[in-house]
XYZ file of C-alpha atoms in Angstrom:
141
model
C -17.662 8.771 1.662
C -15.288 8.036 4.527
C -13.987 11.145 6.258
C -10.217 10.900 6.733
C -9.769 14.593 7.624
C -9.858 13.979 11.394
C -7.829 10.770 11.370
C -4.353 10.905 12.871
C -2.688 7.900 11.281
C -0.069 5.921 13.137
C 3.355 6.710 11.686
C 5.243 3.717 10.238
C 8.746 3.180 11.566
C 11.084 2.113 8.747
C 13.524 -0.683 9.450
C 16.460 -2.088 7.477
C 14.101 -3.993 5.116
C 11.453 -1.310 4.600
C 13.560 1.884 4.492
C 14.024 1.839 0.664
C 10.231 1.525 0.237
C 9.588 4.553 2.471
C 12.426 6.576 0.944
C 10.893 6.098 -2.524
C 7.370 6.859 -1.321
C 8.653 10.130 0.149
C 9.493 11.085 -3.453
C 6.085 9.837 -4.672
C 7.645 6.819 -6.343
C 6.390 3.325 -5.644
C 9.331 0.906 -5.336
C 8.982 -2.758 -4.478
C 11.511 -5.381 -3.553
C 12.515 -7.680 -6.437
C 14.589 -10.825 -6.328
C 17.533 -10.578 -8.678
C 17.737 -14.382 -8.953
C 14.178 -15.425 -9.867
C 12.932 -11.868 -10.747
C 9.841 -12.158 -8.500
C 8.495 -9.032 -6.804
C 7.441 -9.232 -3.187
C 5.727 -6.993 -0.685
C 6.089 -6.468 2.182
C 9.896 -6.594 2.050
C 11.751 -9.507 3.623
C 15.371 -10.530 4.167
C 15.034 -13.349 1.610
C 12.961 -14.009 -1.498
C 9.749 -15.814 -0.561
C 9.910 -17.725 -3.873
C 13.517 -18.981 -4.081
C 15.109 -17.934 -0.738
C 17.769 -15.805 -2.473
C 19.180 -12.875 -0.513
C 19.945 -10.925 -3.703
C 17.098 -8.409 -3.409
C 16.811 -4.858 -4.728
C 14.071 -2.257 -4.825
C 12.780 -1.254 -8.258
C 10.284 1.462 -9.210
C 6.943 0.116 -10.455
C 3.878 1.707 -11.989
C 1.157 2.150 -9.390
C -1.824 0.718 -11.255
C -3.518 -2.565 -10.546
C -6.719 -4.164 -9.339
C -8.401 -4.827 -6.022
C -7.404 -8.374 -5.087
C -9.427 -8.436 -1.847
C -11.147 -6.001 0.473
C -12.977 -5.657 3.730
C -15.304 -2.948 4.968
C -14.343 -1.645 8.373
C -17.494 -0.873 10.375
C -15.748 -0.911 13.761
C -12.283 0.092 14.763
C -10.066 -1.086 17.569
C -7.983 2.077 17.230
C -9.918 5.217 18.164
C -7.803 7.309 15.769
C -9.735 5.747 12.852
C -13.223 6.288 14.312
C -14.128 9.298 12.145
C -13.402 7.342 8.930
C -15.655 4.362 9.762
C -17.043 2.826 7.649
C -14.162 2.595 5.152
C -12.749 0.135 2.629
C -9.459 -1.521 3.486
C -8.135 -3.060 0.274
C -5.404 -5.392 -0.945
C -4.057 -4.480 -4.385
C -2.148 -6.568 -6.906
C -0.123 -4.232 -9.100
C 0.044 -4.856 -12.856
C 3.814 -4.312 -12.894
C 4.476 -6.610 -9.898
C 2.275 -9.726 -10.092
C 2.164 -11.597 -6.807
C 3.215 -8.625 -4.688
C 0.186 -7.551 -2.664
C -0.119 -4.080 -1.135
C -2.574 -3.087 1.579
C -4.141 0.354 1.645
C -7.385 2.264 1.811
C -9.702 3.131 -1.056
C -9.953 6.920 -1.026
C -12.175 9.432 -2.809
C -15.272 7.249 -3.274
C -17.898 5.688 -1.004
C -16.668 2.488 0.643
C -19.351 0.576 -1.260
C -17.330 1.108 -4.462
C -14.743 -1.443 -3.294
C -15.153 -4.552 -5.485
C -12.718 -7.329 -6.346
C -11.239 -6.666 -9.786
C -11.846 -2.897 -9.836
C -8.980 -0.909 -11.287
C -7.067 1.337 -8.889
C -4.041 3.617 -8.965
C -1.664 4.679 -6.241
C -1.836 8.115 -4.648
C 0.533 9.425 -2.009
C -0.604 10.830 1.327
C 1.958 12.868 3.269
C 1.838 11.957 6.954
C 4.816 14.058 8.052
C 8.140 15.300 6.662
C 9.585 11.787 6.629
C 6.688 9.442 5.797
C 4.479 9.482 2.710
C 1.865 6.719 2.649
C 0.869 5.006 -0.612
C -2.930 4.736 -0.807
C -5.345 3.974 -3.646
C -8.110 5.602 -5.686
C -10.216 4.153 -8.461
C -8.507 4.395 -11.841
C -10.391 6.112 -14.652
C-alpha cells in the first residue's frame, strides 16, 4: 500500500471559480458546478458551461460515489514531496450523480494494483490544513 503519512501535499489556492468547491469540501460536502441552463455538471469549475457556454452556473452538493474512469500508476515523481508514496494510483472518477464531470484524486487504503477502470469508489475527505480539505477516493464496498 502507498504510504501517504510522510507526504506534505501542495496546498491548493482557491480562486473565484473554485472557492465554492473548497468551501464545501471543508465541510466534507462534495459540491460541483452545474449549469442552470442545460443542467450539465462540470469539473473543474469554469467561467462558462463547457456544453452550452451559459454563464448561469451554481454549485450543487452531489453524492460522492462513482467509478474509476481512468487511472495511471505513478512509479516516479517529479515532486519530491510525493516520493514516499510511490508507487501510487492516480485516478479519474466519474460520479454517479454528475455524469460527465470528471474528478482527479488518489486511490487510498488499498494497494495501487487495485486501481481498475470501472471499480466502484467513494469520496473521502483529507484535511490538509484549517482551510483546505482534499476530496480523495477509496474503494466502495
